[in-house]
Short mmCIF file of C-alpha atoms in Angstrom, two decimals:
data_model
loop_
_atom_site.label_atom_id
_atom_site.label_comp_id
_atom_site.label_asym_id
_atom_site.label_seq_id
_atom_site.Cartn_x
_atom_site.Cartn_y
_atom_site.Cartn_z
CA UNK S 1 242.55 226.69 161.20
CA UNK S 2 241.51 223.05 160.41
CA UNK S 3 237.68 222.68 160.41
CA UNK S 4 238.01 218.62 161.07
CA UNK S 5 239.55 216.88 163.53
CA UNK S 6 240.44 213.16 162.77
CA UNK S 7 240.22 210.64 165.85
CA UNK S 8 242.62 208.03 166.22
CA UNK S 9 245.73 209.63 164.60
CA UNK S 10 246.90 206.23 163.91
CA UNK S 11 245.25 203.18 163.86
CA UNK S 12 246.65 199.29 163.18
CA UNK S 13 244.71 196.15 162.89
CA UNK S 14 244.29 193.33 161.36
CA UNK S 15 243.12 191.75 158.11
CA UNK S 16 239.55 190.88 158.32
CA UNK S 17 238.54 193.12 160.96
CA UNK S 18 236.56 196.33 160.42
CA UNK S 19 238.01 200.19 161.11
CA UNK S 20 236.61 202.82 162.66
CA UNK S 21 237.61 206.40 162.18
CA UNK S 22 235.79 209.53 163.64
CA UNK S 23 236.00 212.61 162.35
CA UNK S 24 234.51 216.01 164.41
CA UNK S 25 234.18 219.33 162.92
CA UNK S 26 233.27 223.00 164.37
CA UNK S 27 231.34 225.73 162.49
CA UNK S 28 227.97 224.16 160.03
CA UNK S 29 228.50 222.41 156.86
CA UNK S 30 227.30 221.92 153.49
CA UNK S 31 228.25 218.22 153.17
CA UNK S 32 230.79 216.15 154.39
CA UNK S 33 233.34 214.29 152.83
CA UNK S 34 235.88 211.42 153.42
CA UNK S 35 239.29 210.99 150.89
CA UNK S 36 242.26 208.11 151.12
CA UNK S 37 245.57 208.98 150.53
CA UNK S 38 248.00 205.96 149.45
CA UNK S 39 251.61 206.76 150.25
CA UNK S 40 253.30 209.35 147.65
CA UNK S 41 249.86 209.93 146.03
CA UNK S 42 247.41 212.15 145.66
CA UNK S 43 243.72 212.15 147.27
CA UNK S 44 241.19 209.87 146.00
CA UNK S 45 237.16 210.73 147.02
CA UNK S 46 235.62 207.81 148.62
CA UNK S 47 232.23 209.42 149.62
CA UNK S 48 229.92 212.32 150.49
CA UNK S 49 227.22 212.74 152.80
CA UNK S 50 225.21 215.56 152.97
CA UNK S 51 224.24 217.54 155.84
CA UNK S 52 220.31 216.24 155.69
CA UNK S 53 221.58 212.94 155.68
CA UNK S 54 222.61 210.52 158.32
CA UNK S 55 224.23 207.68 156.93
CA UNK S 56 225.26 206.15 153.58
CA UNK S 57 226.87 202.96 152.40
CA UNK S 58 229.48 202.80 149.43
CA UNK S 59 230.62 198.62 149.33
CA UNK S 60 232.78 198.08 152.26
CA UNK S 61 232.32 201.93 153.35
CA UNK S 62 229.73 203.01 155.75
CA UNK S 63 229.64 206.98 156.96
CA UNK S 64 227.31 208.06 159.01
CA UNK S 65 226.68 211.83 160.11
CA UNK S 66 225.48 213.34 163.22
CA UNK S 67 225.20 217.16 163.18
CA UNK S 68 224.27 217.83 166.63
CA UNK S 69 227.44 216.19 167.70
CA UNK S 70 228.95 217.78 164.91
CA UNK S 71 231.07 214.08 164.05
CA UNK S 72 231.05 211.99 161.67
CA UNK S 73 232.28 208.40 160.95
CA UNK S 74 233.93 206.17 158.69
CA UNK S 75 233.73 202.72 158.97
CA UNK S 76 235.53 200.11 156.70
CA UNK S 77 234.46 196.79 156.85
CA UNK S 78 236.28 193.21 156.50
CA UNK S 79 239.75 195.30 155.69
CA UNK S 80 242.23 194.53 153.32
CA UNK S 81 246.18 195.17 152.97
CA UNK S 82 245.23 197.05 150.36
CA UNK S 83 243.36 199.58 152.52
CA UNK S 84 246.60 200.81 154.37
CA UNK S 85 246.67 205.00 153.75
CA UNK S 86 245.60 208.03 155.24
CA UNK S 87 242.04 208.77 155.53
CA UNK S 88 241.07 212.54 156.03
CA UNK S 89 237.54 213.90 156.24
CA UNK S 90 236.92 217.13 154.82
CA UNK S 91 233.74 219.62 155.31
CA UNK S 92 232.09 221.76 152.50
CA UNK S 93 231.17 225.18 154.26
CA UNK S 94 229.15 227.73 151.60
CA UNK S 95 230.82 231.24 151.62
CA UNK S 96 228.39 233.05 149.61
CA UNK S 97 227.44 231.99 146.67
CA UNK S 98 230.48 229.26 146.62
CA UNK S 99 232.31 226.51 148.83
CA UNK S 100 235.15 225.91 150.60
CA UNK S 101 236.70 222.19 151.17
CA UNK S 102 238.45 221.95 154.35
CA UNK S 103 240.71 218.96 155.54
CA UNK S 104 241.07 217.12 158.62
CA UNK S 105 244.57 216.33 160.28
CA UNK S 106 244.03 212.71 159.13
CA UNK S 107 244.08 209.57 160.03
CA UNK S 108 246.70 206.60 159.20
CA UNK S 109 245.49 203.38 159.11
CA UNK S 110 247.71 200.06 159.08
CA UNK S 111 246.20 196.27 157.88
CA UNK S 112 248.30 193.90 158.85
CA UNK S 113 248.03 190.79 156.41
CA UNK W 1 243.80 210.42 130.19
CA UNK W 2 244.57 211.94 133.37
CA UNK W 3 241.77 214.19 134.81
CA UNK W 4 243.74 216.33 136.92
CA UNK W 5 247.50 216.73 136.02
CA UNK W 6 250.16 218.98 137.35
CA UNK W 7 253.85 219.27 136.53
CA UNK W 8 256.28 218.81 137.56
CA UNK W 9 256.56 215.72 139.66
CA UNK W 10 259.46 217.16 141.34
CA UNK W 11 261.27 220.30 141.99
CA UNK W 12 264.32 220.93 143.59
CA UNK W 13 265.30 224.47 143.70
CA UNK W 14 267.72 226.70 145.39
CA UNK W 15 266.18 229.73 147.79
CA UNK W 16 265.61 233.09 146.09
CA UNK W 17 264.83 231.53 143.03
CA UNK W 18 261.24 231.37 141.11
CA UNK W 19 259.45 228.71 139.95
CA UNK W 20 256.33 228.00 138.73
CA UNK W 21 253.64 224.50 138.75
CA UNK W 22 251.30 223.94 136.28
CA UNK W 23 247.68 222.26 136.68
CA UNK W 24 245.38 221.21 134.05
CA UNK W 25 242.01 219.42 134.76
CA UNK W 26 239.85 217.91 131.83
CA UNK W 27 236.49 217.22 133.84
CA UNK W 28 234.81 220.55 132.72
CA UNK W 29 235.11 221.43 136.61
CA UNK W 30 234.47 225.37 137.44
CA UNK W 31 236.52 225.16 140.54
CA UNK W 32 239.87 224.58 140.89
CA UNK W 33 242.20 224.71 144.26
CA UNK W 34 245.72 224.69 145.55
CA UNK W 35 246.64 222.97 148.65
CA UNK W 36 250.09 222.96 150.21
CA UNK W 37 250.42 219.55 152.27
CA UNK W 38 253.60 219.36 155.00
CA UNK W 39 255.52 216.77 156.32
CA UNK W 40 252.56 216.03 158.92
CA UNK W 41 250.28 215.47 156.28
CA UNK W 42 248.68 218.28 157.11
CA UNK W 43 246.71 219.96 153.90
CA UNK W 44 245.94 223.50 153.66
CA UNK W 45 244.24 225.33 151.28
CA UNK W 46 246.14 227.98 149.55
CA UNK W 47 243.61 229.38 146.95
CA UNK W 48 240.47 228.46 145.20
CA UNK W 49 239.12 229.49 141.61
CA UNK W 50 235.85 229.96 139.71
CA UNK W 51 235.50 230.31 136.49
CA UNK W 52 238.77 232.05 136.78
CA UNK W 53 237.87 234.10 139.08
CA UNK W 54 239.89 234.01 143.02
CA UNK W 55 236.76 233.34 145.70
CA UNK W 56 239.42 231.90 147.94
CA UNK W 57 243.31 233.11 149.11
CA UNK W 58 243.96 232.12 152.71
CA UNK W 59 246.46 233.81 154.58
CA UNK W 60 249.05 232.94 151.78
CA UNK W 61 252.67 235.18 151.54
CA UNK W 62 252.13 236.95 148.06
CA UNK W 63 255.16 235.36 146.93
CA UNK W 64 252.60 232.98 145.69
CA UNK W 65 250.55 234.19 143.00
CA UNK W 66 247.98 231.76 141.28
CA UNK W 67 246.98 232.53 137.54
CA UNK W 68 243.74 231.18 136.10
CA UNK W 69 244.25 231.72 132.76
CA UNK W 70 241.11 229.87 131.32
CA UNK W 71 238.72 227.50 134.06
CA UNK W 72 240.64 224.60 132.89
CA UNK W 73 244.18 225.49 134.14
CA UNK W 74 245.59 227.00 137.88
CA UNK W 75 249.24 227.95 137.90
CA UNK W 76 250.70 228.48 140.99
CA UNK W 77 254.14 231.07 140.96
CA UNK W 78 256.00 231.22 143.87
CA UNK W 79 258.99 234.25 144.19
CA UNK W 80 262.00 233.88 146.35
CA UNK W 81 261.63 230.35 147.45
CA UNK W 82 262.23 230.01 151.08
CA UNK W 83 263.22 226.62 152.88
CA UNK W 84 259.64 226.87 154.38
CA UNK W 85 258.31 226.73 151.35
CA UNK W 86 259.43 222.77 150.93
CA UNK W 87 256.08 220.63 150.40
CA UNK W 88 253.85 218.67 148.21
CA UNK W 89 251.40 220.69 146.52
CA UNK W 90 248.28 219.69 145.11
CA UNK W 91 246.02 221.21 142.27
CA UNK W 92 242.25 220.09 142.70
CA UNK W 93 238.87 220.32 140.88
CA UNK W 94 235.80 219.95 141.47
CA UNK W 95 232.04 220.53 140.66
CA UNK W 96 229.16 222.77 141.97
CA UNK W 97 231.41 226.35 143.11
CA UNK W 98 232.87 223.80 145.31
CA UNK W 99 230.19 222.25 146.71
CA UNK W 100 230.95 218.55 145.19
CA UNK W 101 233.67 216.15 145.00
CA UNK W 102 237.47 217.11 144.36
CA UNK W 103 239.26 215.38 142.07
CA UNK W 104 243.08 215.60 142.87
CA UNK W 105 246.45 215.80 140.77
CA UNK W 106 249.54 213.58 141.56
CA UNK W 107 250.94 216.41 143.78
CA UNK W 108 254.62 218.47 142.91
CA UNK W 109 256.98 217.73 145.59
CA UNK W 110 258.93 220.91 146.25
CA UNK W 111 262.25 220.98 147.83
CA UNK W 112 264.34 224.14 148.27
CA UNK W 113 267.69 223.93 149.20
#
């Protein structure tokens, strides 16, 4: 079963405003991750956040991470075009001595020029 | 150079037959993966490697049978293709048994006919 669970499915806005994409997750994690997907490509790693941490910044990327709630979110600020792809957020449980990297459903986002 | 690279690109294939994809990753990663992603996106992990060794299979049919032959490359075999079997499927690396960052290949789009 999927471990994360992407909120909106879809999502379309405009250049120049921010996006907001949740992500929730079930069982506890190791660290938390969030990948883009353009269209007919493979994933690219945007950024990590571990499971003592609460928030971290990468340019126009902002995740933050709440582990009571379980969630976690990715924010993109001042979009471009260039930002339209799927966004999935994937969790790092420990299964003994190694991991396991589990995707979300994911999320599509649109910017509008 | 490429740091993760599978071929082929592309695979059409009739049912019943076998077929293999190749993965190569130059980072000096100890974990490599196989995910199956389906027309929903939706990405599943098949298997994951250490060192050559299987830590992961998920609830895979074994007419898939990964082969680490050293821990830079993950083959993936697949017997008596079924239309089910149609996907992209992507060979990943990454760091730390898992615990860090996964570096992705182009994905092989599979299509049996």
């Amino acid at each position: 079963s999927q471990q994360g669970e992407e909120d909106p499915q879809a999502l379309s806005i405009q250049e120049g405003e921010n996006a907001t994409m949740n992500c929730s997750y079930k069982t506890s994690i190791n660290n938390l991750q969030w990948y883009r997907q353009n269209s007919g490509r493979g994933l690219v790693h945007l950024i990590l956040i571990r499971s003592n941490e609460r928030e971290k910044h990468s340019g126009r990327l902002r995740v933050t991470l709440d582990t009571s709630k379980k969630s976690s979110s990715l924010l993109i600020t001042a979009s471009r075009a260039a930002d339209t792809a799927s966004y999935f957020c994937a969790t790092v449980q420990s299964t003994g001595a190694n991991s396991k990297l589990t995707f979300g459903k994911g999320i599509t986002l649109s910017v509008r020029p | 150079d490429t740091a993760v690279s599978q071929t082929p690109k592309y695979l059409v294939t009739q049912m019943g037959n076998d077929k293999s994809i190749k993965c190569e990753q130059n980072l000096g990663h100890d974990t490599m993966y196989w995910y199956k992603q389906d027309s929903k996106k939706f990405l599943k992990i098949m298997f994951s490697y250490n060192n050559k060794e299987l830590i992961i299979n998920e609830t895979v049919p074994n007419r898939f049978s990964p082969k680490s032959p050293d821990k830079a490359h993950l083959n993936l075999h697949i017997n008596s293709l079924e239309l089910g079997d149609s996907a992209v499927y992507f060979c990943a690396s990454s760091q730390r048994r898992g615990a860090g960052e996964a570096f992705f290949g182009q994905g092989t789009r599979l299509t049996v006919v």
